[in-house]
PDB file of C-alpha atoms in Angstrom:
ATOM      1  CA  MET G   8      -6.107  -8.203   3.719  1.00  0.00           C
ATOM      2  CA  ASN G   9      -4.815  -8.740   7.240  1.00  0.00           C
ATOM      3  CA  ARG G  10      -5.702 -12.445   7.085  1.00  0.00           C
ATOM      4  CA  ARG G  11      -3.783 -12.792   3.817  1.00  0.00           C
ATOM      5  CA  ARG G  12      -0.705 -11.202   5.369  1.00  0.00           C
ATOM      6  CA  THR G  13      -0.933 -13.515   8.378  1.00  0.00           C
ATOM      7  CA  ALA G  14      -1.388 -16.566   6.153  1.00  0.00           C
ATOM      8  CA  LEU G  15       1.506 -15.460   3.926  1.00  0.00           C
ATOM      9  CA  SER G  16       3.733 -14.831   6.952  1.00  0.00           C
ATOM     10  CA  THR G  17       2.830 -18.235   8.412  1.00  0.00           C
ATOM     11  CA  ALA G  18       3.531 -19.985   5.095  1.00  0.00           C
ATOM     12  CA  THR G  19       6.858 -18.171   4.729  1.00  0.00           C
ATOM     13  CA  ALA G  20       7.885 -19.065   8.284  1.00  0.00           C
ATOM     14  CA  LEU G  21       6.875 -22.696   7.734  1.00  0.00           C
ATOM     15  CA  ALA G  22       8.835 -22.894   4.454  1.00  0.00           C
ATOM     16  CA  ALA G  23      11.907 -21.386   6.155  1.00  0.00           C
ATOM     17  CA  ALA G  24      11.653 -23.860   9.035  1.00  0.00           C
ATOM     18  CA  LEU G  25      11.373 -26.796   6.623  1.00  0.00           C
ATOM     19  CA  ALA G  26      14.365 -25.547   4.619  1.00  0.00           C
ATOM     20  CA  LEU G  27      16.462 -25.233   7.774  1.00  0.00           C
ATOM     21  CA  ALA G  28      15.404 -28.695   8.921  1.00  0.00           C
ATOM     22  CA  GLY G  29      16.673 -30.052   5.601  1.00  0.00           C
ATOM     23  CA  CYS G  30      20.075 -28.490   6.352  1.00  0.00           C
ATOM     24  CA  SER G  31      20.400 -30.032   9.792  1.00  0.00           C
ATOM     25  CA  SER G  32      23.557 -31.978  10.567  1.00  0.00           C
ATOM     26  CA  GLY G  33      21.677 -35.179  11.467  1.00  0.00           C
ATOM     27  CA  GLY G  34      22.492 -37.015   8.233  1.00  0.00           C
ATOM     28  CA  ASP G  35      25.649 -35.090   7.404  1.00  0.00           C
ATOM     29  CA  ALA G  36      28.021 -36.760   9.844  1.00  0.00           C
ATOM     30  CA  PRO G  37      30.590 -39.367   8.798  1.00  0.00           C
ATOM     31  CA  GLU G  38      29.554 -42.931   9.750  1.00  0.00           C
ATOM     32  CA  LEU G  39      32.845 -44.589  10.694  1.00  0.00           C
ATOM     33  CA  SER G  40      33.663 -48.173  11.584  1.00  0.00           C
ATOM     34  CA  VAL G  41      36.994 -49.943  12.078  1.00  0.00           C
ATOM     35  CA  SER G  42      37.870 -53.425  10.831  1.00  0.00           C
ATOM     36  CA  GLY G  43      40.880 -55.614  10.136  1.00  0.00           C
ATOM     37  CA  ALA G  44      42.937 -54.055  12.933  1.00  0.00           C
ATOM     38  CA  PHE G  45      46.198 -55.716  13.990  1.00  0.00           C
ATOM     39  CA  MET G  46      49.719 -55.079  15.207  1.00  0.00           C
ATOM     40  CA  PRO G  47      52.522 -57.448  14.253  1.00  0.00           C
ATOM     41  CA  GLN G  48      54.570 -58.388  17.306  1.00  0.00           C
ATOM     42  CA  PRO G  49      57.403 -55.848  17.217  1.00  0.00           C
ATOM     43  CA  VAL G  50      60.920 -57.085  16.528  1.00  0.00           C
ATOM     44  CA  MET G  51      62.434 -53.952  18.090  1.00  0.00           C
ATOM     45  CA  ASP G  52      61.963 -52.955  21.719  1.00  0.00           C
ATOM     46  CA  ASP G  53      61.072 -49.302  21.169  1.00  0.00           C
ATOM     47  CA  MET G  54      58.716 -49.206  18.151  1.00  0.00           C
ATOM     48  CA  ALA G  55      55.880 -51.062  16.465  1.00  0.00           C
ATOM     49  CA  ALA G  56      53.512 -50.654  13.534  1.00  0.00           C
ATOM     50  CA  GLY G  57      49.724 -50.879  13.404  1.00  0.00           C
ATOM     51  CA  PHE G  58      47.259 -51.476  10.622  1.00  0.00           C
ATOM     52  CA  LEU G  59      43.480 -51.214  10.161  1.00  0.00           C
ATOM     53  CA  THR G  60      40.726 -50.069   7.833  1.00  0.00           C
ATOM     54  CA  VAL G  61      38.393 -47.176   8.583  1.00  0.00           C
ATOM     55  CA  LYS G  62      35.165 -47.427   6.588  1.00  0.00           C
ATOM     56  CA  ASN G  63      32.939 -44.394   6.132  1.00  0.00           C
ATOM     57  CA  ASP G  64      29.329 -45.246   5.235  1.00  0.00           C
ATOM     58  CA  GLY G  65      28.304 -41.596   5.507  1.00  0.00           C
ATOM     59  CA  ASP G  66      27.913 -38.955   2.818  1.00  0.00           C
ATOM     60  CA  THR G  67      30.452 -36.660   4.520  1.00  0.00           C
ATOM     61  CA  ALA G  68      34.216 -37.083   4.283  1.00  0.00           C
ATOM     62  CA  ASP G  69      36.402 -36.935   7.398  1.00  0.00           C
ATOM     63  CA  LYS G  70      40.099 -36.857   8.309  1.00  0.00           C
ATOM     64  CA  LEU G  71      42.119 -39.031  10.673  1.00  0.00           C
ATOM     65  CA  THR G  72      44.160 -36.364  12.458  1.00  0.00           C
ATOM     66  CA  SER G  73      45.981 -38.369  15.149  1.00  0.00           C
ATOM     67  CA  VAL G  74      46.193 -41.623  17.085  1.00  0.00           C
ATOM     68  CA  THR G  75      46.915 -42.147  20.775  1.00  0.00           C
ATOM     69  CA  SER G  76      47.637 -45.264  22.817  1.00  0.00           C
ATOM     70  CA  ASP G  77      48.693 -45.928  26.396  1.00  0.00           C
ATOM     71  CA  ILE G  78      51.325 -48.396  25.162  1.00  0.00           C
ATOM     72  CA  ALA G  79      53.445 -45.750  23.394  1.00  0.00           C
ATOM     73  CA  GLY G  80      54.920 -42.376  24.227  1.00  0.00           C
ATOM     74  CA  GLU G  81      53.917 -41.251  20.745  1.00  0.00           C
ATOM     75  CA  VAL G  82      51.894 -42.602  17.832  1.00  0.00           C
ATOM     76  CA  GLN G  83      52.528 -41.126  14.403  1.00  0.00           C
ATOM     77  CA  ILE G  84      50.631 -41.652  11.177  1.00  0.00           C
ATOM     78  CA  HIS G  85      52.862 -42.347   8.182  1.00  0.00           C
ATOM     79  CA  GLU G  86      52.361 -42.484   4.458  1.00  0.00           C
ATOM     80  CA  THR G  87      54.530 -44.597   2.211  1.00  0.00           C
ATOM     81  CA  LYS G  88      55.441 -43.255  -1.231  1.00  0.00           C
ATOM     82  CA  ASP G  89      58.200 -44.526  -3.497  1.00  0.00           C
ATOM     83  CA  GLN G  90      59.161 -47.061  -0.798  1.00  0.00           C
ATOM     84  CA  LYS G  91      59.839 -44.244   1.694  1.00  0.00           C
ATOM     85  CA  MET G  92      57.754 -43.463   4.723  1.00  0.00           C
ATOM     86  CA  ARG G  93      57.153 -40.061   6.238  1.00  0.00           C
ATOM     87  CA  GLN G  94      54.967 -38.663   8.962  1.00  0.00           C
ATOM     88  CA  VAL G  95      51.818 -36.825   7.849  1.00  0.00           C
ATOM     89  CA  ALA G  96      49.388 -34.546   9.680  1.00  0.00           C
ATOM     90  CA  SER G  97      46.246 -36.405   8.566  1.00  0.00           C
ATOM     91  CA  PHE G  98      44.681 -38.976   6.268  1.00  0.00           C
ATOM     92  CA  ASP G  99      41.461 -38.418   4.327  1.00  0.00           C
ATOM     93  CA  VAL G 100      38.545 -40.760   4.952  1.00  0.00           C
ATOM     94  CA  PRO G 101      36.352 -40.254   1.861  1.00  0.00           C
ATOM     95  CA  ALA G 102      32.562 -40.172   2.005  1.00  0.00           C
ATOM     96  CA  ASN G 103      31.193 -43.639   1.196  1.00  0.00           C
ATOM     97  CA  GLY G 104      34.768 -44.928   1.070  1.00  0.00           C
ATOM     98  CA  SER G 105      37.576 -46.155   3.270  1.00  0.00           C
ATOM     99  CA  LEU G 106      41.048 -45.447   4.571  1.00  0.00           C
ATOM    100  CA  ASP G 107      43.359 -48.476   4.489  1.00  0.00           C
ATOM    101  CA  LEU G 108      46.371 -48.569   6.776  1.00  0.00           C
ATOM    102  CA  GLU G 109      48.243 -51.652   5.568  1.00  0.00           C
ATOM    103  CA  ARG G 110      51.646 -53.289   5.297  1.00  0.00           C
ATOM    104  CA  GLY G 111      53.758 -51.635   2.625  1.00  0.00           C
ATOM    105  CA  GLY G 112      51.469 -48.597   2.628  1.00  0.00           C
ATOM    106  CA  ASN G 113      50.068 -46.020   4.999  1.00  0.00           C
ATOM    107  CA  HIS G 114      50.274 -47.085   8.646  1.00  0.00           C
ATOM    108  CA  MET G 115      50.534 -46.134  12.322  1.00  0.00           C
ATOM    109  CA  MET G 116      53.948 -46.060  14.042  1.00  0.00           C
ATOM    110  CA  PHE G 117      54.078 -46.598  17.799  1.00  0.00           C
ATOM    111  CA  LEU G 118      57.219 -44.955  19.172  1.00  0.00           C
ATOM    112  CA  LYS G 119      58.808 -45.017  22.633  1.00  0.00           C
ATOM    113  CA  LEU G 120      56.991 -48.216  23.620  1.00  0.00           C
ATOM    114  CA  LYS G 121      56.329 -48.404  27.354  1.00  0.00           C
ATOM    115  CA  LYS G 122      55.942 -52.189  27.115  1.00  0.00           C
ATOM    116  CA  LYS G 123      56.717 -54.497  24.204  1.00  0.00           C
ATOM    117  CA  PRO G 124      53.457 -56.158  23.135  1.00  0.00           C
ATOM    118  CA  ARG G 125      53.567 -59.913  22.618  1.00  0.00           C
ATOM    119  CA  GLN G 126      51.581 -62.129  20.285  1.00  0.00           C
ATOM    120  CA  GLY G 127      48.167 -62.738  21.866  1.00  0.00           C
ATOM    121  CA  ASP G 128      48.049 -59.305  23.572  1.00  0.00           C
ATOM    122  CA  THR G 129      45.615 -56.587  22.526  1.00  0.00           C
ATOM    123  CA  VAL G 130      46.620 -52.949  22.088  1.00  0.00           C
ATOM    124  CA  THR G 131      43.962 -50.251  22.493  1.00  0.00           C
ATOM    125  CA  VAL G 132      44.159 -47.135  20.334  1.00  0.00           C
ATOM    126  CA  GLU G 133      42.070 -44.019  20.108  1.00  0.00           C
ATOM    127  CA  LEU G 134      41.655 -42.674  16.590  1.00  0.00           C
ATOM    128  CA  HIS G 135      40.973 -38.931  16.466  1.00  0.00           C
ATOM    129  CA  PHE G 136      38.915 -37.606  13.551  1.00  0.00           C
ATOM    130  CA  GLU G 137      38.266 -34.033  12.476  1.00  0.00           C
ATOM    131  CA  LYS G 138      34.459 -34.426  12.394  1.00  0.00           C
ATOM    132  CA  ALA G 139      33.545 -37.731  14.045  1.00  0.00           C
ATOM    133  CA  GLY G 140      35.622 -37.168  17.188  1.00  0.00           C
ATOM    134  CA  SER G 141      37.344 -40.125  18.855  1.00  0.00           C
ATOM    135  CA  VAL G 142      36.867 -43.785  17.997  1.00  0.00           C
ATOM    136  CA  LYS G 143      38.468 -46.567  20.054  1.00  0.00           C
ATOM    137  CA  ALA G 144      39.827 -49.677  18.378  1.00  0.00           C
ATOM    138  CA  GLU G 145      41.482 -52.887  19.567  1.00  0.00           C
ATOM    139  CA  LEU G 146      44.542 -54.205  17.724  1.00  0.00           C
ATOM    140  CA  PRO G 147      45.262 -57.873  18.387  1.00  0.00           C
ATOM    141  CA  VAL G 148      49.007 -58.545  18.376  1.00  0.00           C
ATOM    142  CA  LYS G 149      49.840 -61.138  15.720  1.00  0.00           C
ATOM    143  CA  GLU G 150      53.035 -62.952  14.719  1.00  0.00           C
ATOM    144  CA  PRO G 151      55.720 -60.601  13.314  1.00  0.00           C
ATOM    145  CA  THR G 152      55.144 -61.778   9.722  1.00  0.00           C
ATOM    146  CA  HIS G 153      51.322 -61.558   9.818  1.00  0.00           C
ATOM    147  CA  ASN G 154      49.903 -60.107   6.605  1.00  0.00           C
ATOM    148  CA  PRO G 155      46.173 -60.667   6.032  1.00  0.00           C
ATOM    149  CA  ASP G 156      45.089 -61.678   2.548  1.00  0.00           C
ATOM    150  CA  LYS G 157      43.486 -58.995   0.414  1.00  0.00           C
ATOM    151  CA  GLN G 158      39.841 -59.660  -0.416  1.00  0.00           C
TER     152      GLN G 158
END
């Protein structure tokens, strides 16, 4: 009887350990990558816009909560609805989906520029996510009218 109890206890402990291992966070993290990043050369001295795509190949959604850059005193994230833009606290990055920051839509606004970027420069940003932490990205500065083709 004692052996049965020991075997049953061992089997129960093993089953519990396997169940917990299946719940580990190893595969539950967002898998983020950045592409298509650019900043049109600003036409004003104190502000600029930035655009990019954040792709999430993971099974867990995330949120872009803020952006920072050494080139600006402040970087805000804006949504555009009904041809009006407004600052928002975050953008969703869906699981197995993407967040597009693009001309005429959602975007980054660089305010209080410390230096006006010129075409050919590169601006470094740090994207801050709720779950994935910080991701650095490089935005090449393009001509003021640059608008990449949709694919």
